[in-house]
Short mmCIF file of C-alpha atoms in Angstrom, two decimals:
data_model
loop_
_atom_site.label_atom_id
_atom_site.label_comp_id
_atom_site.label_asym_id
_atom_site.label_seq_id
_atom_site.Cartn_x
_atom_site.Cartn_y
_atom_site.Cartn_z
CA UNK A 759 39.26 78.07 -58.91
CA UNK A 760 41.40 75.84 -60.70
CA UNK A 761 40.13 72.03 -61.61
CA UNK A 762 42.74 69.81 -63.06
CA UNK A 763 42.29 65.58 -63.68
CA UNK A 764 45.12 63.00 -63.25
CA UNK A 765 45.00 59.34 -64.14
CA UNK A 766 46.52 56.12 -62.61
CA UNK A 767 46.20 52.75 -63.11
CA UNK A 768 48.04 49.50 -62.86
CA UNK A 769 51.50 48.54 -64.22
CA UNK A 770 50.45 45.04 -64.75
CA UNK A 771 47.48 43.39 -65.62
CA UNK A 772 44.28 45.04 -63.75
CA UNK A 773 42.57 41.56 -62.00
CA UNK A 774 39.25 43.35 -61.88
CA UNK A 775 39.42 44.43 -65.44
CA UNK A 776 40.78 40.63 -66.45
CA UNK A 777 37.90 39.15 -64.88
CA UNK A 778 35.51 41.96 -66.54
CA UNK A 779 37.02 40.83 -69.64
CA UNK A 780 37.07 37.14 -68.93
CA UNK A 781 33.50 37.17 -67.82
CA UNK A 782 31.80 39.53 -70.71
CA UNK A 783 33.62 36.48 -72.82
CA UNK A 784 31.98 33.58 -71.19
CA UNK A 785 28.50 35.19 -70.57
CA UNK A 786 28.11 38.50 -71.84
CA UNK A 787 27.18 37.61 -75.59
CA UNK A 788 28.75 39.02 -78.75
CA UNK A 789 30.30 41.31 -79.64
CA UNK A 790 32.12 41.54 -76.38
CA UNK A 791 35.18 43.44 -75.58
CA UNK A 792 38.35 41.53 -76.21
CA UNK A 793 39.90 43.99 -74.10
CA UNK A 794 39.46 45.89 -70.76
CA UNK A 795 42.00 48.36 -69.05
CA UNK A 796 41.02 50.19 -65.55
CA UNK A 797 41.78 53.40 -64.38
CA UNK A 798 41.55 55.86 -61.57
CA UNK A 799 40.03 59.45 -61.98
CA UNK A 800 41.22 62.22 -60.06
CA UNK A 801 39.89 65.65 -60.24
CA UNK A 802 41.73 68.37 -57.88
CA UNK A 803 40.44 71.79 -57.49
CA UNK A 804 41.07 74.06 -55.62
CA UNK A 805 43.58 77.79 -55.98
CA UNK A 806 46.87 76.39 -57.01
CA UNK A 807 49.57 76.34 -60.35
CA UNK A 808 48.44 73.22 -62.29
CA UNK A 809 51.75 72.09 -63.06
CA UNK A 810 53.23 72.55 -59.24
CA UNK A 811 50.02 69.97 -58.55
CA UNK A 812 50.91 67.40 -60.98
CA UNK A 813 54.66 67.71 -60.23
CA UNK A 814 53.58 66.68 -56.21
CA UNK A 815 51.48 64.05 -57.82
CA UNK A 816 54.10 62.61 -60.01
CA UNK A 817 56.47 62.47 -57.50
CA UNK A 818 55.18 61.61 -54.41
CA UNK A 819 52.96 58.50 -53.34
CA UNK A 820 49.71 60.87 -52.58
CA UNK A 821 47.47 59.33 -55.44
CA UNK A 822 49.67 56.49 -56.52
CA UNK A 823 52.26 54.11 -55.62
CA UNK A 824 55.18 54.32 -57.92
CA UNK A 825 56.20 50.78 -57.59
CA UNK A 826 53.27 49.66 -59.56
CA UNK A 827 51.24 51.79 -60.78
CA UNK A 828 51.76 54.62 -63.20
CA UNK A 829 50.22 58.33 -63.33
CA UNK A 830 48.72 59.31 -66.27
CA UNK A 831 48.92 62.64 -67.46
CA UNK A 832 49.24 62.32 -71.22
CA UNK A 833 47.08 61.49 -73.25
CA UNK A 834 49.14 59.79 -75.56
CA UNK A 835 49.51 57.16 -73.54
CA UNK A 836 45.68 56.02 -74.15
CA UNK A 837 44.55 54.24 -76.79
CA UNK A 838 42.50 56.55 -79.16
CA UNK A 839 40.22 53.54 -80.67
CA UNK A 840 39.17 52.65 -77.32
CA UNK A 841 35.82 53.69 -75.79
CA UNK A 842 36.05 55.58 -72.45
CA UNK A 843 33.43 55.63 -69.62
CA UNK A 844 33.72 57.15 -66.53
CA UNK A 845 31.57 55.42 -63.30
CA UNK A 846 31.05 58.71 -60.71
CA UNK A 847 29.17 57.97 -57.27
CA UNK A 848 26.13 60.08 -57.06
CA UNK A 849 27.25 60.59 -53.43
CA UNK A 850 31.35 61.56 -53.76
CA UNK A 851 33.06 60.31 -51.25
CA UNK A 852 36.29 63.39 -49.85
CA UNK A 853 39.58 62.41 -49.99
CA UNK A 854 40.34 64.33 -46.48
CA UNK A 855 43.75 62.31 -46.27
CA UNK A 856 44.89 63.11 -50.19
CA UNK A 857 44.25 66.18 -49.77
CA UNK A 858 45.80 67.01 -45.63
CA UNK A 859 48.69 65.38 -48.20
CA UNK A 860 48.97 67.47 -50.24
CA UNK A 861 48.37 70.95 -48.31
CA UNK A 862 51.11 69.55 -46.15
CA UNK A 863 53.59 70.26 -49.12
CA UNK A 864 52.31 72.88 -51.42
CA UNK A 865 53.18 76.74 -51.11
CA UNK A 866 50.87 78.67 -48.38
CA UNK A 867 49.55 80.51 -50.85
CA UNK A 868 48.03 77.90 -52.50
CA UNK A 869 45.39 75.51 -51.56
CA UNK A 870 42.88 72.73 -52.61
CA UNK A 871 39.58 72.61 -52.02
CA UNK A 872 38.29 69.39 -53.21
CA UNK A 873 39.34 66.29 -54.48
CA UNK A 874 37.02 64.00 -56.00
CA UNK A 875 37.71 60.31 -57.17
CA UNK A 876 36.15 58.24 -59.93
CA UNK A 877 36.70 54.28 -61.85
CA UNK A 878 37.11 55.16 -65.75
CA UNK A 879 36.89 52.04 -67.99
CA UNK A 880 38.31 51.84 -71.17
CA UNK A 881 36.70 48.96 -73.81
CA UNK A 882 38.15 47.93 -76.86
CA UNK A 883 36.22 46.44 -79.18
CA UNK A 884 36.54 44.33 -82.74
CA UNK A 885 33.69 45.64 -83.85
CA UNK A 886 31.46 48.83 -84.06
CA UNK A 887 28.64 48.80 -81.43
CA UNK A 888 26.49 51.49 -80.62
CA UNK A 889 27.56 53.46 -77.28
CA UNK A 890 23.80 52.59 -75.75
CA UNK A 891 24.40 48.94 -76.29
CA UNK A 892 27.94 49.70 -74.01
CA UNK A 893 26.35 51.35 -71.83
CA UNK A 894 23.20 49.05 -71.66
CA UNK A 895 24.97 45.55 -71.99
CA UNK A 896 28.52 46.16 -70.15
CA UNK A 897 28.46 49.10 -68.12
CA UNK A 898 24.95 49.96 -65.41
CA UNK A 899 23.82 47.29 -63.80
CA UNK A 900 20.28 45.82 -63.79
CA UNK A 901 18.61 42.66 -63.16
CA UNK A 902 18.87 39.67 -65.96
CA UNK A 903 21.76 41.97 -67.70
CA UNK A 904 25.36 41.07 -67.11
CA UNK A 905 26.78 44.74 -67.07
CA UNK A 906 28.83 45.03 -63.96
CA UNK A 907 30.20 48.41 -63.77
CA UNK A 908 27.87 50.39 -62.43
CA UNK A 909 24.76 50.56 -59.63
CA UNK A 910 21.89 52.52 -60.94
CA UNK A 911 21.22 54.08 -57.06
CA UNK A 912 24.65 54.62 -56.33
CA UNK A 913 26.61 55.43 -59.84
CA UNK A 914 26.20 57.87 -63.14
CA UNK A 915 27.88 56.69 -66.35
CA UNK A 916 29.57 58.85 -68.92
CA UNK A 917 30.93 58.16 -72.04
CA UNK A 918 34.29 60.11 -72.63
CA UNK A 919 35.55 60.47 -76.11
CA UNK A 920 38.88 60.71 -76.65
CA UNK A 921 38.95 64.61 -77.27
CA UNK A 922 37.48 65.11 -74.32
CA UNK A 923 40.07 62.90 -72.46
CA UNK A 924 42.70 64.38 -74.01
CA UNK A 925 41.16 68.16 -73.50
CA UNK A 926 41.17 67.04 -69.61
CA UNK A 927 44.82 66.46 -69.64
CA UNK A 928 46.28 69.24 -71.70
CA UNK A 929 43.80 71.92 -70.48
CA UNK A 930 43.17 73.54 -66.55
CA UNK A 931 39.60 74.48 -66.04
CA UNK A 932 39.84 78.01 -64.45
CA UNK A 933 36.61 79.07 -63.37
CA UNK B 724 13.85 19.47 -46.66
CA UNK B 725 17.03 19.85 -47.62
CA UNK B 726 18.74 23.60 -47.81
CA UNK B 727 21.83 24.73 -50.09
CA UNK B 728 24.61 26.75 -49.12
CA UNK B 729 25.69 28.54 -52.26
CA UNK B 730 29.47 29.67 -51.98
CA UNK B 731 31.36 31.28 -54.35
CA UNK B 732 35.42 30.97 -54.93
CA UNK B 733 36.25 33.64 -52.27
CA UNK B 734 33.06 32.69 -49.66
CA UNK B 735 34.93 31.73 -46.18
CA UNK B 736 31.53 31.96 -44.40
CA UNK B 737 29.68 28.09 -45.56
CA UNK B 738 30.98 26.13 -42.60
CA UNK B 739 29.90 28.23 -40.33
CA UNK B 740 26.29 29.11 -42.18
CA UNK B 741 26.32 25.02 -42.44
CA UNK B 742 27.29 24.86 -38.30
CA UNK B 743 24.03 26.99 -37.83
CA UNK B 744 21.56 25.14 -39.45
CA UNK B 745 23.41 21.74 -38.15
CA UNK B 746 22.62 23.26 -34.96
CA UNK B 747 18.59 23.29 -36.09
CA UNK B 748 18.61 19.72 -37.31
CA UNK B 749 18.54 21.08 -40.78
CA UNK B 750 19.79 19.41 -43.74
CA UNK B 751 21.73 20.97 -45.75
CA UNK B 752 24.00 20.76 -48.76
CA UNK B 753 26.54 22.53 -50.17
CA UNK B 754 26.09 23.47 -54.00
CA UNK B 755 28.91 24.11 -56.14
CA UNK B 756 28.79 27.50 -58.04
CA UNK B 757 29.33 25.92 -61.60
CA UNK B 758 26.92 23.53 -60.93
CA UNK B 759 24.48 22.60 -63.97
CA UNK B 760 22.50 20.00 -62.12
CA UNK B 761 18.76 20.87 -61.40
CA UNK B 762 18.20 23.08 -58.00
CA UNK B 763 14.45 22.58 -58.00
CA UNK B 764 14.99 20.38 -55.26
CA UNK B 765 16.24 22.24 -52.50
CA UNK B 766 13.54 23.72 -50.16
CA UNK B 767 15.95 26.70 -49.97
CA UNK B 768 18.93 28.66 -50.68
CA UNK B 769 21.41 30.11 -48.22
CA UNK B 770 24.34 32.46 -49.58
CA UNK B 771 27.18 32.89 -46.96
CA UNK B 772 29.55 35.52 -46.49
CA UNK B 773 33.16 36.36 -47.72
CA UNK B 774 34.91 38.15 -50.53
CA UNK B 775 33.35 36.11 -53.86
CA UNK B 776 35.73 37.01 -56.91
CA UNK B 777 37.59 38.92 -54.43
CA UNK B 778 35.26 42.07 -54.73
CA UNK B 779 36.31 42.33 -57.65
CA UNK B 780 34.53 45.98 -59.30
CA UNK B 781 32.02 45.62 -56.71
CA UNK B 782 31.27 42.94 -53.74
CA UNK B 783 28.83 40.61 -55.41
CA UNK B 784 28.36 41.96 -58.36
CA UNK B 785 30.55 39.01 -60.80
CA UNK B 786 28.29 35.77 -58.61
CA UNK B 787 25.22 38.16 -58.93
CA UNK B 788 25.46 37.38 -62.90
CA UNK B 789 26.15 34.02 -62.62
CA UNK B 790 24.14 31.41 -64.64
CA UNK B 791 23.18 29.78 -61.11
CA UNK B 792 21.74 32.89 -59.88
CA UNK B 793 19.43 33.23 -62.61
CA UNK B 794 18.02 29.31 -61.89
CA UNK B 795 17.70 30.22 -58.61
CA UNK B 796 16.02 33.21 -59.18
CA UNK B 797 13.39 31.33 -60.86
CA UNK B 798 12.32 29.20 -58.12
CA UNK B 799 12.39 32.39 -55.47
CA UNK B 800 8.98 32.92 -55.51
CA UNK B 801 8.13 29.75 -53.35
CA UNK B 802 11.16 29.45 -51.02
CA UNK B 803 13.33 30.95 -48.61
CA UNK B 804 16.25 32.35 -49.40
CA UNK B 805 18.94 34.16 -47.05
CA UNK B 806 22.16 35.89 -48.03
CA UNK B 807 24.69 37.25 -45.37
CA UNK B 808 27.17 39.63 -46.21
CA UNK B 809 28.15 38.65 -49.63
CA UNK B 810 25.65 36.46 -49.88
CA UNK B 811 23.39 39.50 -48.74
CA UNK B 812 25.16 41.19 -51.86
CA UNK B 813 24.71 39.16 -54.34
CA UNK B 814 21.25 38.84 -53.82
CA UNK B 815 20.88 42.94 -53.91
CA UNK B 816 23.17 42.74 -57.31
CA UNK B 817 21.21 40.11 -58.69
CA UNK B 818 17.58 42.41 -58.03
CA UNK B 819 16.06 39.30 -55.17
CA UNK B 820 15.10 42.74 -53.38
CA UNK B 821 13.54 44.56 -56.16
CA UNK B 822 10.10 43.92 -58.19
CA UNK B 823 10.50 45.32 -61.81
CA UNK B 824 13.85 45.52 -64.10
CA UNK B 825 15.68 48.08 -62.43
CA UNK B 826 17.40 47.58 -59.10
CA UNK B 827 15.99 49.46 -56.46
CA UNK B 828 17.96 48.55 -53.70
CA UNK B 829 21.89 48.81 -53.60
CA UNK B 830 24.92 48.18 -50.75
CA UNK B 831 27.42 50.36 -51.43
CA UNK B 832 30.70 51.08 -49.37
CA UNK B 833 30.79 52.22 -45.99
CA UNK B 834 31.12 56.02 -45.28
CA UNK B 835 30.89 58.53 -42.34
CA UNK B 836 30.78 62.11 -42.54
CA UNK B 837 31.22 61.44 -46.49
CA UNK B 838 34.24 59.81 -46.55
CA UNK B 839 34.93 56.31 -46.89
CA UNK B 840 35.66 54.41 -43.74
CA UNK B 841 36.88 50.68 -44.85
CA UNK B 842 36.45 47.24 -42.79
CA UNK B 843 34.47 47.64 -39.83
CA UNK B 844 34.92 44.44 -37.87
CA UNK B 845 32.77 45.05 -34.25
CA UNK B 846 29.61 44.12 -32.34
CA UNK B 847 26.09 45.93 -33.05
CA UNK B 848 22.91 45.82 -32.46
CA UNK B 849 19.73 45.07 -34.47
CA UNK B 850 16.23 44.92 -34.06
CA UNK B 851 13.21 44.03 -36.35
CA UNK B 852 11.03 46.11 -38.10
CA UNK B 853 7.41 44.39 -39.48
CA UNK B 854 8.56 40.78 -38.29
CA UNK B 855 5.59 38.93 -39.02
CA UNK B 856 6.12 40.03 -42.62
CA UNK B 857 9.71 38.12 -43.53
CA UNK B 858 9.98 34.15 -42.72
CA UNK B 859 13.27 34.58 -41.34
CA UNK B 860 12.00 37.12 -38.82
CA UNK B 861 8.31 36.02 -37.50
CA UNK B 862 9.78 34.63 -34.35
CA UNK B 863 11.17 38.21 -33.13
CA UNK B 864 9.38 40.86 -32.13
CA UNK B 865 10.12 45.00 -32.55
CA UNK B 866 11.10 44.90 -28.90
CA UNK B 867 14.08 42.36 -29.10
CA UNK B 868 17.39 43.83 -29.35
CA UNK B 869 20.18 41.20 -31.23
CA UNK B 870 23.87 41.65 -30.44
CA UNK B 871 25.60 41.00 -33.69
CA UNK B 872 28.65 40.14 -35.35
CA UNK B 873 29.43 43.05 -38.21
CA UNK B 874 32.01 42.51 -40.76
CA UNK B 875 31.99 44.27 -43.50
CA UNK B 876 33.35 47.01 -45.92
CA UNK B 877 30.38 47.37 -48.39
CA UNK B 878 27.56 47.22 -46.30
CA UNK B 879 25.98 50.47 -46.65
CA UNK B 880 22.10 49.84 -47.76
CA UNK B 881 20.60 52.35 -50.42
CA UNK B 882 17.08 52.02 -51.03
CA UNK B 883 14.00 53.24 -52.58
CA UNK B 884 10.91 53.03 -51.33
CA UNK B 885 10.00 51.46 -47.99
CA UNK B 886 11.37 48.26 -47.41
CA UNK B 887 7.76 45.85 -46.06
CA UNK B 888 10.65 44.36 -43.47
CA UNK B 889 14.10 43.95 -41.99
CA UNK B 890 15.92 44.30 -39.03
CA UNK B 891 17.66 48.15 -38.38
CA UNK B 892 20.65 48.73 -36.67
CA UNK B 893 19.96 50.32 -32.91
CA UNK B 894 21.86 50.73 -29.77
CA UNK B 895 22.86 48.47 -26.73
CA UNK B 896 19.11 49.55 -25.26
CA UNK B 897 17.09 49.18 -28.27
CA UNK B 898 16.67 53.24 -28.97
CA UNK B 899 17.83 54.13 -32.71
CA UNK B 900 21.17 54.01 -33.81
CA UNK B 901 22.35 57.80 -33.82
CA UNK B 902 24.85 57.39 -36.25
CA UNK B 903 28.89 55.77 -36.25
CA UNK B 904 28.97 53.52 -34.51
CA UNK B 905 25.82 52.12 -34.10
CA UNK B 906 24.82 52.44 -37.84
CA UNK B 907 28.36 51.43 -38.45
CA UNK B 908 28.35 51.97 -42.03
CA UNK B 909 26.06 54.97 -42.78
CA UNK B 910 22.83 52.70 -43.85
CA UNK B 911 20.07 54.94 -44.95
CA UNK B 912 17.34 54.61 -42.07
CA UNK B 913 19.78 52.28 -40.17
CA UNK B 914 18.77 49.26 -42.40
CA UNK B 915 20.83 46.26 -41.49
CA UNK B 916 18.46 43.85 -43.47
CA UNK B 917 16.00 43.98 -45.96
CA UNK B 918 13.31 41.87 -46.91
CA UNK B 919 11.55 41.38 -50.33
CA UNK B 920 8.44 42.26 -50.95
CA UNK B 921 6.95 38.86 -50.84
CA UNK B 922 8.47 38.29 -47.14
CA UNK B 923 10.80 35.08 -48.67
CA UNK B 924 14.11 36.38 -48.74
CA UNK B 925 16.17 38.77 -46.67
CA UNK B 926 19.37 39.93 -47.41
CA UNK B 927 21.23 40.67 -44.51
CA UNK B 928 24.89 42.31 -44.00
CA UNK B 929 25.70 41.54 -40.20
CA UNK B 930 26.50 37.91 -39.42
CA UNK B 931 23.84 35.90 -37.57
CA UNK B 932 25.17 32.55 -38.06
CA UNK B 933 28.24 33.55 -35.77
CA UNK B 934 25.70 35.39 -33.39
CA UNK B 935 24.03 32.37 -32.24
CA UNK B 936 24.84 31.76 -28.66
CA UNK B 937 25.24 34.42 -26.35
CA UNK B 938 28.29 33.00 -24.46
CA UNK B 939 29.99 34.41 -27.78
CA UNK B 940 28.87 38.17 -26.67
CA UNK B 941 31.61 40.28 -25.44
CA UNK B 942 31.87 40.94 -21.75
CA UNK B 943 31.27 44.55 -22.05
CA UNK B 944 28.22 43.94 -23.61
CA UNK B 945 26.79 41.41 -21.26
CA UNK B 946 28.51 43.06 -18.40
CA UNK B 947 25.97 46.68 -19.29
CA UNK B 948 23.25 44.83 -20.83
CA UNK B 949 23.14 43.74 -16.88
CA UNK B 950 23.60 46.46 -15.21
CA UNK B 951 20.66 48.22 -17.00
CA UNK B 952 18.44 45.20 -17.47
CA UNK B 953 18.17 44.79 -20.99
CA UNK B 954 17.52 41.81 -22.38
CA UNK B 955 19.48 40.27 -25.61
CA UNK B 956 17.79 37.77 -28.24
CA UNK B 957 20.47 35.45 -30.12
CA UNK B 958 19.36 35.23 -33.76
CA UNK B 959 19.47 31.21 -33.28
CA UNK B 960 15.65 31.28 -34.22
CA UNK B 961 16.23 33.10 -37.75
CA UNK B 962 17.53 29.68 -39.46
CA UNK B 963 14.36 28.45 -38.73
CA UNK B 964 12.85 30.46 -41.52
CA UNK B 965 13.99 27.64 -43.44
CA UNK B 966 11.79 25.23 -41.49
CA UNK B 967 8.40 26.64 -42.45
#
């Protein structure tokens, strides 16, 4: 089995990250984040070349549409000194059509099995502040707080550091 | 008496919450979001439908936060309050369901078979479970089946614990929904409305205030509930939860 993870996310300005932003500014309390960017987590696995998967990603509109959005597969392209958190659903939801996509192009030879897709959230910050303050204050949702990313019942939340985001990119999980 | 309708930039639901209690005799008013005047004075609150911040990371989630919410939360204890669709959201974001500090109730997107199944727009059918213990509800009874307008793309309750009350999504003859399409969103134990624990508020997904008169039903609907005798209950008697 072979897992890989692709990002994408918006060309311009992300409207719910702008009014994340926008609102952590007007009610949220300081420090706040003076910066929010949004992105889409995919992870594919399934029996298949890594790089023949990311090439149909890339260039086909399976996971993204080209016109404005951009994949992600290099981690260059995030910003180290922001903080990473991904929102999974304790209940995935399939992504039968993605992946009926997909199969309908790859080899015969090769196949996925599962396809599994997540929000990741990346905060910037002028100032240190603890991750459990993040995580507490911006990120799963309870009554009298204003963090809006997450539902306890329906949502985990997991702090990615940048290695790890950047081990996602450049490695393939083979297991 | 007076009741507020509480919409939100991106509620399209208030004139039609505001026909329904017109309809009553009910006076109502409609309360901006970014109001700072006192709210103490309205006998109750009302939260109409729509897209608020245009669902924006999650339906209801950015008016859920909202100083206003927080005011009104305060006064919940003493007076009804009703939230449809989004309004029905919000309230769940902003914990009007739950007791403590966590949020033990959630309305998350619609799925079947585990995938997600976007905007169901159709008819369905409700009935009420523990009527006597909501104030919106004490005027059904468990036998009344109420055709329904449901619009929605988040409307999937998540729950724990037994909710006291509600009203559960069932089919055209009363009997339990059996899954799509009579649970038309995958809400665990068919829950199309839930009450707080007090009996004062209900958040519900499904649109009474467009449910009100059954000339509105479709044919096919009246046409078998005919045939096989049932006998449908418009929800015009829930707005008079406000009344009490």
């Amino acid at each position: 089995m072979t897992v890989i993870t692709v990002y994408t996310t918006q060309k311009q300005s992300d409207l719910a990250a702008v009014s994340a932003q926008k609102f952590f500014e007007m009610y949220g309390g300081a420090p706040y984040p003076r910066y929010i960017q949004h992105y889409n987590q995919y992870h594919i696995a399934g029996t298949f070349s890594a790089d023949a998967i990311r090439a149909i990603a890339h260039n086909s509109p399976i996971l993204y549409n080209r016109n404005n959005q951009h994949m992600i597969t290099d981690a260059t392209l995030f910003n180290p000194e922001h903080h990473f958190f991904v929102i999974k659903r304790r209940e995935p939801l399939r992504c039968t059509n993605q992946i009926q996509a997909f199969r309908a192009v790859m080899p015969a030879s090769q196949t996925i099995e599962a396809m599994y897709v997540s929000d990741m959230w990346a905060l910037d910050f002028s100032e240190p502040i603890p991750v459990s303050d993040m995580i507490s204050r911006f990120m799963m949702g309870a009554p009298n707080t204003t963090a809006l990313f997450a539902h306890p019942l329906c949502h985990t939340v997991e702090h990615l550091p940048f290695d790890a985001l950047k081990a996602q990119l450049t490695g393939v999980v083979q297991g | 008496m007076t009741v507020g309708i509480v919409p939100f930039p991106g509620s399209n639901c208030e004139d039609e919450t505001a026909a329904a209690l017109a309809q009553l005799g009910i006076p109502y008013t409609i309360i901006p979001w970014h109001t700072t005047d006192d709210v103490s004075a309205y006998s109750g609150f009302v939260f109409p439908g729509g897209f608020s911040f245009q669902d924006r990371i999650r339906a209801g989630v950015i008016a859920a936060k909202l100083p206003i919410m927080a005011r009104i939360k305060a006064l919940s204890g003493s007076r009804p309050i009703l939230g449809i669709c989004n309004g029905a959201q919000i309230l769940v974001e902003a914990g009007f369901l739950s007791d403590g500090d966590t949020l033990d109730c959630a309305i998350d997107a619609n799925r079947h078979n585990g995938e997600a199944i976007g905007f169901v727009c159709d008819w369905g059918f409700l009935s009420p479970v523990n009527p006597s213990k909501n104030v919106f509800l004490k005027s059904f009874s468990e036998s009344d089946v109420l055709p329904v307008q449901v619009c929605h793309a988040e409307g999937r309750f998540i729950h724990q614990g037994a909710p006291v009350s509600g009203l559960k999504y069932t089919q055209l003859s009363g009997a339990p929904a059996q899954g799509f399409p009579y649970n038309p969103n995958g809400s665990q134990d068919n829950w199309a409305a839930i009450s707080n624990s007090a009996g004062n508020v209900l958040a519900i997904m499904p649109h009474p205030e467009r449910s009100m008169d059954s000339r509105v039903y479709p044919q096919s609907i009246r046409v078998v509930a005919d045939r096989h005798g049932y006998r449908l209950v418009p929800f015009t008697t829930l707005f008079k939860g406000f009344v009490t």
